Steps between C-alpha positions, in 0.01 A plus 500: 500500500268583786667726756512351849303796636220435246463126559187357659695188598876437551519247215281685250606460136455768231141507373603505133719190549211307656265619225740391224544155659125445537432615144774274362391186683120516536180578313186688605296294744797294623546449874811656655606360839723717718596314821694803634263781407656769725424830327231348275663652191429173316130531590494856370656390169260204474206737534642721223566204268179304570668206674352312794705518818563296812746649747596443861734658749577471868282792610162643407603862562639548148193345338268716710696812399499397134124439492436831672673687217343312205 
């Protein structure tokens, strides 16, 4: 479990859970759509697992911060 103090977003799920779900349900090159991207953990996992990604959220601040660190 991700401690509240370590979360990038209030609804962030554990990275390993997201990774296991993506690995179990997709193949390399598949497109993952995340309509509530929030912390962009799904994007990070997609990059690691060679999946394409389309994500949106209500603000651009999180995306700008994510891109600045990658």
